[in-house]
Amino acid sequence: MRELFRKKHELWLKFLFGSFSLPRGEMSDRLMDFAGIEFRHLKWLAQEIIEHGLDFDWDRESFSIVHISSKGLCESLQKSVKEVQRGYRVGELFERIKSDEEYMLFALEQMQEKDIAITAFNKELFYEGLDEGSKSALIQFLFEELYKEYELIVTYFYSAMHTDSVHLYKVFEDLINESLYHLKSFALLMAKLGILSLPRVVMKEVYKFEDLKEFLQKGIEEEIAAKEQCLALSQAVKDQELSYFFDFINRQEDYHIVLMKKAISML
C-alpha cells in the first residue's frame, strides 16, 4: 500500500503538470480535473494505510514530464495509469479508483484525435513586456515558490491525515486548497516562460515533525518572508498584470497567517 501511494503520488503529479504544460483550453481543464480526482484517491489511500497501523511518505522515483505534443502526453498518461493499476487490490476503494481511471483512459484516447504543440519546456524565456531585470527576478521567485507551495501541500496533507481534530483538519484543508491554487499560478507562469519543471522531492524531516505548534510558528515566519518577496517582486516587475497578481498573492498570504494562528490556538 505504501508503494502504491508513491506511484499514485507520481500519477497525480503527471496529470497536474501535464495540465500545466498545455495551452489553456478544454484539454488542459480535463487533465486538471483528473489531477483533482487522483488527489482524492491519495487522501483515501492515506486513510486506508493509517487505519492499518502503517504510514505513508512523499518519496517518489525520478521521472520526466517533458513532452512536445499533447498526443505524446496523453499516450504517456495512459501508460502510467495502466502501470499503477497493476498494484490495485480487491475492495470497494479500488473498485471506485478503477472506475474513475477507466473513464480517464477513455478520455485520454479521445484526446489523441487532436494534437497540440507543447512549448512549456522549450526554455525560450520570453515574456512580452518584461525587461531582463524583471524577468530574472520573476524566474528566481517562481522556482523558489513552486517548491514552497508543493512542500506546503504535502506537509498539510500529512498533518491532516494524522490529526483527530475536525477543526484542525478543516484548517489544513483550506491551506492545501490555497497552496494548490498558488502552485497552479506559478506553474502556469513557468510554462509561459518555457521553464516548467517538477519541484524537488520533499524530505521526510520536513513533514514528519514532532512539534506541530513549532512547525506552524515557523510556517508563519515563512509566510511573512513570502509576503515580502511578493511585495518586492510586485515593485520590481514592470508589468501591470503581473504587479497586480503578486499584490493579490501577497494579500492571500495574510489570511494564511490567520489560518495558522487559528490552528495554533486549537493545540
CSV table of C-alpha atoms in Angstrom, one decimal:
chain,number,residue,atom,x,y,z
A,1,MET,CA,0.0,0.0,0.0
A,2,ARG,CA,2.8,2.4,0.8
A,3,GLU,CA,4.5,1.7,-2.5
A,4,LEU,CA,1.1,2.1,-4.3
A,5,PHE,CA,0.7,5.5,-2.6
A,6,ARG,CA,4.1,6.6,-4.0
A,7,LYS,CA,3.0,5.5,-7.5
A,8,LYS,CA,-0.3,7.3,-7.2
A,9,HIS,CA,1.6,10.4,-5.9
A,10,GLU,CA,3.7,10.3,-9.1
A,11,LEU,CA,0.5,9.8,-11.2
A,12,TRP,CA,-1.1,12.9,-9.6
A,13,LEU,CA,1.9,15.0,-10.5
A,14,LYS,CA,1.9,13.7,-14.1
A,15,PHE,CA,-1.7,14.7,-14.6
A,16,LEU,CA,-1.2,18.0,-12.8
A,17,PHE,CA,1.9,19.1,-14.6
A,18,GLY,CA,0.5,17.7,-17.8
A,19,SER,CA,-2.4,20.1,-17.5
A,20,PHE,CA,0.0,23.0,-16.7
A,21,SER,CA,2.1,22.2,-19.8
A,22,LEU,CA,-0.8,22.5,-22.2
A,23,PRO,CA,-2.3,25.8,-23.6
A,24,ARG,CA,-5.3,26.8,-21.6
A,25,GLY,CA,-8.4,25.1,-23.0
A,26,GLU,CA,-10.7,22.1,-22.8
A,27,MET,CA,-7.9,19.6,-22.8
A,28,SER,CA,-5.9,21.2,-20.0
A,29,ASP,CA,-9.1,21.6,-18.0
A,30,ARG,CA,-9.9,17.9,-18.3
A,31,LEU,CA,-6.4,16.9,-17.2
A,32,MET,CA,-6.7,19.3,-14.2
A,33,ASP,CA,-10.0,17.7,-13.3
A,34,PHE,CA,-8.3,14.2,-13.5
A,35,ALA,CA,-5.5,15.5,-11.3
A,36,GLY,CA,-8.1,16.6,-8.7
A,37,ILE,CA,-9.6,13.1,-8.7
A,38,GLU,CA,-6.1,11.5,-8.3
A,39,PHE,CA,-5.5,13.8,-5.4
A,40,ARG,CA,-8.7,12.5,-3.7
A,41,HIS,CA,-7.5,8.9,-4.4
A,42,LEU,CA,-4.3,9.9,-2.5
A,43,LYS,CA,-6.4,11.0,0.5
A,44,TRP,CA,-8.4,7.8,0.6
A,45,LEU,CA,-5.3,5.7,0.2
A,46,ALA,CA,-3.6,7.6,3.0
A,47,GLN,CA,-6.6,7.0,5.3
A,48,GLU,CA,-6.6,3.3,4.5
A,49,ILE,CA,-2.8,3.0,5.2
A,50,ILE,CA,-3.2,4.7,8.6
A,51,GLU,CA,-6.2,2.6,9.5
A,52,HIS,CA,-4.0,-0.4,9.1
A,53,GLY,CA,-1.4,1.0,11.5
A,54,LEU,CA,1.1,1.9,8.8
A,55,ASP,CA,2.3,5.2,7.4
A,56,PHE,CA,2.9,6.8,4.0
A,57,ASP,CA,5.6,9.1,2.7
A,58,TRP,CA,6.1,11.6,-0.1
A,59,ASP,CA,9.1,9.9,-1.7
A,60,ARG,CA,9.0,9.4,-5.4
A,61,GLU,CA,11.1,8.0,-8.3
A,62,SER,CA,12.7,10.2,-10.9
A,63,PHE,CA,10.5,10.7,-13.9
A,64,SER,CA,10.2,13.1,-16.8
A,65,ILE,CA,7.2,15.4,-17.5
A,66,VAL,CA,8.7,16.8,-20.7
A,67,HIS,CA,6.6,16.3,-23.9
A,68,ILE,CA,6.5,18.2,-27.2
A,69,SER,CA,2.9,17.4,-28.1
A,70,SER,CA,-0.5,16.7,-26.4
A,71,LYS,CA,-0.7,13.3,-28.1
A,72,GLY,CA,2.6,12.2,-26.6
A,73,LEU,CA,1.5,13.5,-23.2
A,74,CYS,CA,-1.8,11.6,-23.4
A,75,GLU,CA,-0.1,8.3,-24.5
A,76,SER,CA,2.3,8.6,-21.6
A,77,LEU,CA,-0.5,9.2,-19.1
A,78,GLN,CA,-2.4,6.2,-20.4
A,79,LYS,CA,0.7,4.1,-19.9
A,80,SER,CA,1.3,5.4,-16.4
A,81,VAL,CA,-2.3,4.7,-15.4
A,82,LYS,CA,-2.2,1.1,-16.6
A,83,GLU,CA,1.1,0.5,-14.8
A,84,VAL,CA,-0.3,1.8,-11.5
A,85,GLN,CA,-3.4,-0.2,-11.8
A,86,ARG,CA,-1.4,-3.4,-11.6
A,87,GLY,CA,-0.9,-2.7,-7.9
A,88,TYR,CA,-4.6,-2.4,-7.0
A,89,ARG,CA,-6.2,-4.8,-4.6
A,90,VAL,CA,-9.8,-6.1,-4.2
A,91,GLY,CA,-12.3,-3.9,-2.4
A,92,GLU,CA,-14.7,-1.0,-2.7
A,93,LEU,CA,-12.0,1.6,-2.6
A,94,PHE,CA,-10.2,0.1,-5.5
A,95,GLU,CA,-13.4,-0.5,-7.4
A,96,ARG,CA,-14.0,3.2,-7.2
A,97,ILE,CA,-10.5,4.1,-8.2
A,98,LYS,CA,-10.5,1.7,-11.2
A,99,SER,CA,-13.9,3.1,-12.3
A,100,ASP,CA,-12.5,6.7,-12.3
A,101,GLU,CA,-9.4,5.7,-14.2
A,102,GLU,CA,-11.3,3.7,-16.8
A,103,TYR,CA,-13.1,6.9,-17.8
A,104,MET,CA,-9.7,8.7,-17.7
A,105,LEU,CA,-8.2,6.2,-20.1
A,106,PHE,CA,-11.2,6.5,-22.4
A,107,ALA,CA,-10.9,10.3,-22.3
A,108,LEU,CA,-7.2,10.2,-23.0
A,109,GLU,CA,-7.8,8.1,-26.0
A,110,GLN,CA,-10.3,10.6,-27.4
A,111,MET,CA,-7.9,13.5,-26.7
A,112,GLN,CA,-5.3,12.0,-29.1
A,113,GLU,CA,-7.6,12.8,-32.0
A,114,LYS,CA,-6.3,16.3,-31.8
A,115,ASP,CA,-2.6,17.0,-31.4
A,116,ILE,CA,-1.4,20.3,-29.8
A,117,ALA,CA,2.2,21.5,-29.7
A,118,ILE,CA,3.6,21.9,-26.1
A,119,THR,CA,6.0,24.8,-25.6
A,120,ALA,CA,6.2,24.7,-21.8
A,121,PHE,CA,9.7,23.1,-21.8
A,122,ASN,CA,11.4,25.0,-24.6
A,123,LYS,CA,13.3,27.3,-22.3
A,124,GLU,CA,12.5,30.3,-24.6
A,125,LEU,CA,12.3,32.6,-21.5
A,126,PHE,CA,10.1,35.0,-23.4
A,127,TYR,CA,7.5,37.2,-21.6
A,128,GLU,CA,6.2,40.1,-23.6
A,129,GLY,CA,6.9,43.5,-22.0
A,130,LEU,CA,9.3,42.3,-19.3
A,131,ASP,CA,12.9,43.7,-19.2
A,132,GLU,CA,15.8,41.4,-18.3
A,133,GLY,CA,16.0,42.5,-14.7
A,134,SER,CA,12.3,41.9,-14.1
A,135,LYS,CA,12.4,38.6,-15.9
A,136,SER,CA,15.4,37.4,-13.8
A,137,ALA,CA,13.6,38.3,-10.6
A,138,LEU,CA,10.5,36.6,-11.7
A,139,ILE,CA,12.2,33.3,-12.7
A,140,GLN,CA,14.1,33.1,-9.4
A,141,PHE,CA,10.9,33.7,-7.5
A,142,LEU,CA,8.9,31.1,-9.4
A,143,PHE,CA,11.4,28.3,-8.8
A,144,GLU,CA,11.6,29.0,-5.1
A,145,GLU,CA,7.8,29.4,-4.7
A,146,LEU,CA,6.8,26.4,-6.8
A,147,TYR,CA,8.8,24.2,-4.4
A,148,LYS,CA,7.5,26.0,-1.3
A,149,GLU,CA,3.9,25.5,-2.3
A,150,TYR,CA,4.4,21.9,-3.1
A,151,GLU,CA,6.1,21.4,0.2
A,152,LEU,CA,3.2,23.0,2.0
A,153,ILE,CA,0.7,20.9,0.1
A,154,VAL,CA,2.3,17.6,1.1
A,155,THR,CA,3.0,18.8,4.7
A,156,TYR,CA,-0.5,20.0,5.4
A,157,PHE,CA,-1.9,16.8,3.7
A,158,TYR,CA,0.3,14.7,6.0
A,159,SER,CA,-0.8,16.7,9.1
A,160,ALA,CA,-4.4,16.5,8.1
A,161,MET,CA,-4.3,12.7,7.8
A,162,HIS,CA,-2.7,12.4,11.2
A,163,THR,CA,-5.0,14.7,13.3
A,164,ASP,CA,-8.1,13.7,15.2
A,165,SER,CA,-9.3,17.2,15.4
A,166,VAL,CA,-12.1,18.1,12.9
A,167,HIS,CA,-11.4,21.8,13.3
A,168,LEU,CA,-7.6,21.4,12.6
A,169,TYR,CA,-8.5,19.2,9.6
A,170,LYS,CA,-10.6,22.0,8.1
A,171,VAL,CA,-7.8,24.5,8.6
A,172,PHE,CA,-5.3,22.2,6.9
A,173,GLU,CA,-7.8,21.6,4.1
A,174,ASP,CA,-8.1,25.3,3.5
A,175,LEU,CA,-4.3,25.7,3.4
A,176,ILE,CA,-4.0,22.9,1.0
A,177,ASN,CA,-6.5,24.4,-1.4
A,178,GLU,CA,-4.8,27.8,-1.2
A,179,SER,CA,-1.4,26.3,-1.9
A,180,LEU,CA,-2.8,24.2,-4.8
A,181,TYR,CA,-4.0,27.5,-6.4
A,182,HIS,CA,-0.7,29.2,-5.8
A,183,LEU,CA,1.2,26.2,-7.3
A,184,LYS,CA,-1.0,26.3,-10.4
A,185,SER,CA,-0.5,30.0,-10.8
A,186,PHE,CA,3.3,29.8,-10.5
A,187,ALA,CA,3.5,26.7,-12.7
A,188,LEU,CA,1.5,28.4,-15.5
A,189,LEU,CA,3.9,31.4,-15.4
A,190,MET,CA,6.8,28.9,-15.7
A,191,ALA,CA,5.1,27.2,-18.6
A,192,LYS,CA,4.6,30.6,-20.4
A,193,LEU,CA,8.4,31.2,-20.0
A,194,GLY,CA,9.2,27.6,-21.2
A,195,ILE,CA,10.7,26.5,-17.9
A,196,LEU,CA,8.1,24.3,-16.4
A,197,SER,CA,9.6,21.7,-14.1
A,198,LEU,CA,8.8,19.4,-11.2
A,199,PRO,CA,9.6,20.6,-7.7
A,200,ARG,CA,12.3,18.6,-5.9
A,201,VAL,CA,11.3,15.8,-3.5
A,202,VAL,CA,10.4,16.9,0.0
A,203,MET,CA,12.5,15.3,2.7
A,204,LYS,CA,10.7,13.3,5.4
A,205,GLU,CA,12.1,15.5,8.1
A,206,VAL,CA,10.0,18.4,6.7
A,207,TYR,CA,6.6,16.9,7.1
A,208,LYS,CA,7.2,14.2,9.8
A,209,PHE,CA,7.8,16.7,12.6
A,210,GLU,CA,7.3,16.1,16.3
A,211,ASP,CA,6.0,19.5,17.3
A,212,LEU,CA,3.0,20.8,15.3
A,213,LYS,CA,3.0,24.1,17.2
A,214,GLU,CA,6.6,24.8,16.4
A,215,PHE,CA,6.0,23.9,12.7
A,216,LEU,CA,3.1,26.3,12.4
A,217,GLN,CA,5.1,29.1,14.1
A,218,LYS,CA,7.9,28.6,11.6
A,219,GLY,CA,5.3,28.5,8.9
A,220,ILE,CA,4.1,31.9,9.9
A,221,GLU,CA,7.6,33.2,9.6
A,222,GLU,CA,7.9,31.7,6.1
A,223,GLU,CA,4.6,33.3,5.1
A,224,ILE,CA,5.8,36.7,6.3
A,225,ALA,CA,9.0,36.2,4.2
A,226,ALA,CA,6.9,35.1,1.2
A,227,LYS,CA,4.8,38.3,1.6
A,228,GLU,CA,8.0,40.4,1.5
A,229,GLN,CA,9.1,38.6,-1.7
A,230,CYS,CA,5.7,39.1,-3.4
A,231,LEU,CA,5.8,42.8,-2.5
A,232,ALA,CA,9.4,43.2,-3.8
A,233,LEU,CA,8.5,41.4,-7.0
A,234,SER,CA,5.4,43.4,-7.5
A,235,GLN,CA,7.5,46.6,-7.3
A,236,ALA,CA,10.4,45.1,-9.4
A,237,VAL,CA,8.3,43.7,-12.3
A,238,LYS,CA,7.5,46.4,-14.8
A,239,ASP,CA,4.2,44.8,-15.9
A,240,GLN,CA,0.8,45.9,-14.6
A,241,GLU,CA,-0.9,42.5,-14.8
A,242,LEU,CA,2.0,40.7,-13.0
A,243,SER,CA,2.2,43.5,-10.5
A,244,TYR,CA,-1.5,43.2,-9.6
A,245,PHE,CA,-1.1,39.4,-9.5
A,246,PHE,CA,1.7,39.5,-6.9
A,247,ASP,CA,-0.2,42.0,-4.8
A,248,PHE,CA,-3.1,39.6,-4.9
A,249,ILE,CA,-0.9,36.7,-3.8
A,250,ASN,CA,0.6,38.9,-1.1
A,251,ARG,CA,-2.8,39.6,0.4
A,252,GLN,CA,-3.7,35.9,0.3
A,253,GLU,CA,-0.6,35.2,2.4
A,254,ASP,CA,-2.1,37.5,5.1
A,255,TYR,CA,-5.0,35.1,5.6
A,256,HIS,CA,-2.7,32.1,5.6
A,257,ILE,CA,-1.1,33.6,8.6
A,258,VAL,CA,-4.6,34.0,10.2
A,259,LEU,CA,-5.4,30.3,9.5
A,260,MET,CA,-2.1,29.1,11.0
A,261,LYS,CA,-2.6,31.3,14.1
A,262,LYS,CA,-6.1,29.7,14.4
A,263,ALA,CA,-4.6,26.2,14.2
A,264,ILE,CA,-2.1,27.1,16.9
A,265,SER,CA,-4.9,28.3,19.2
A,266,MET,CA,-6.5,24.8,18.8
A,267,LEU,CA,-3.5,23.0,20.1
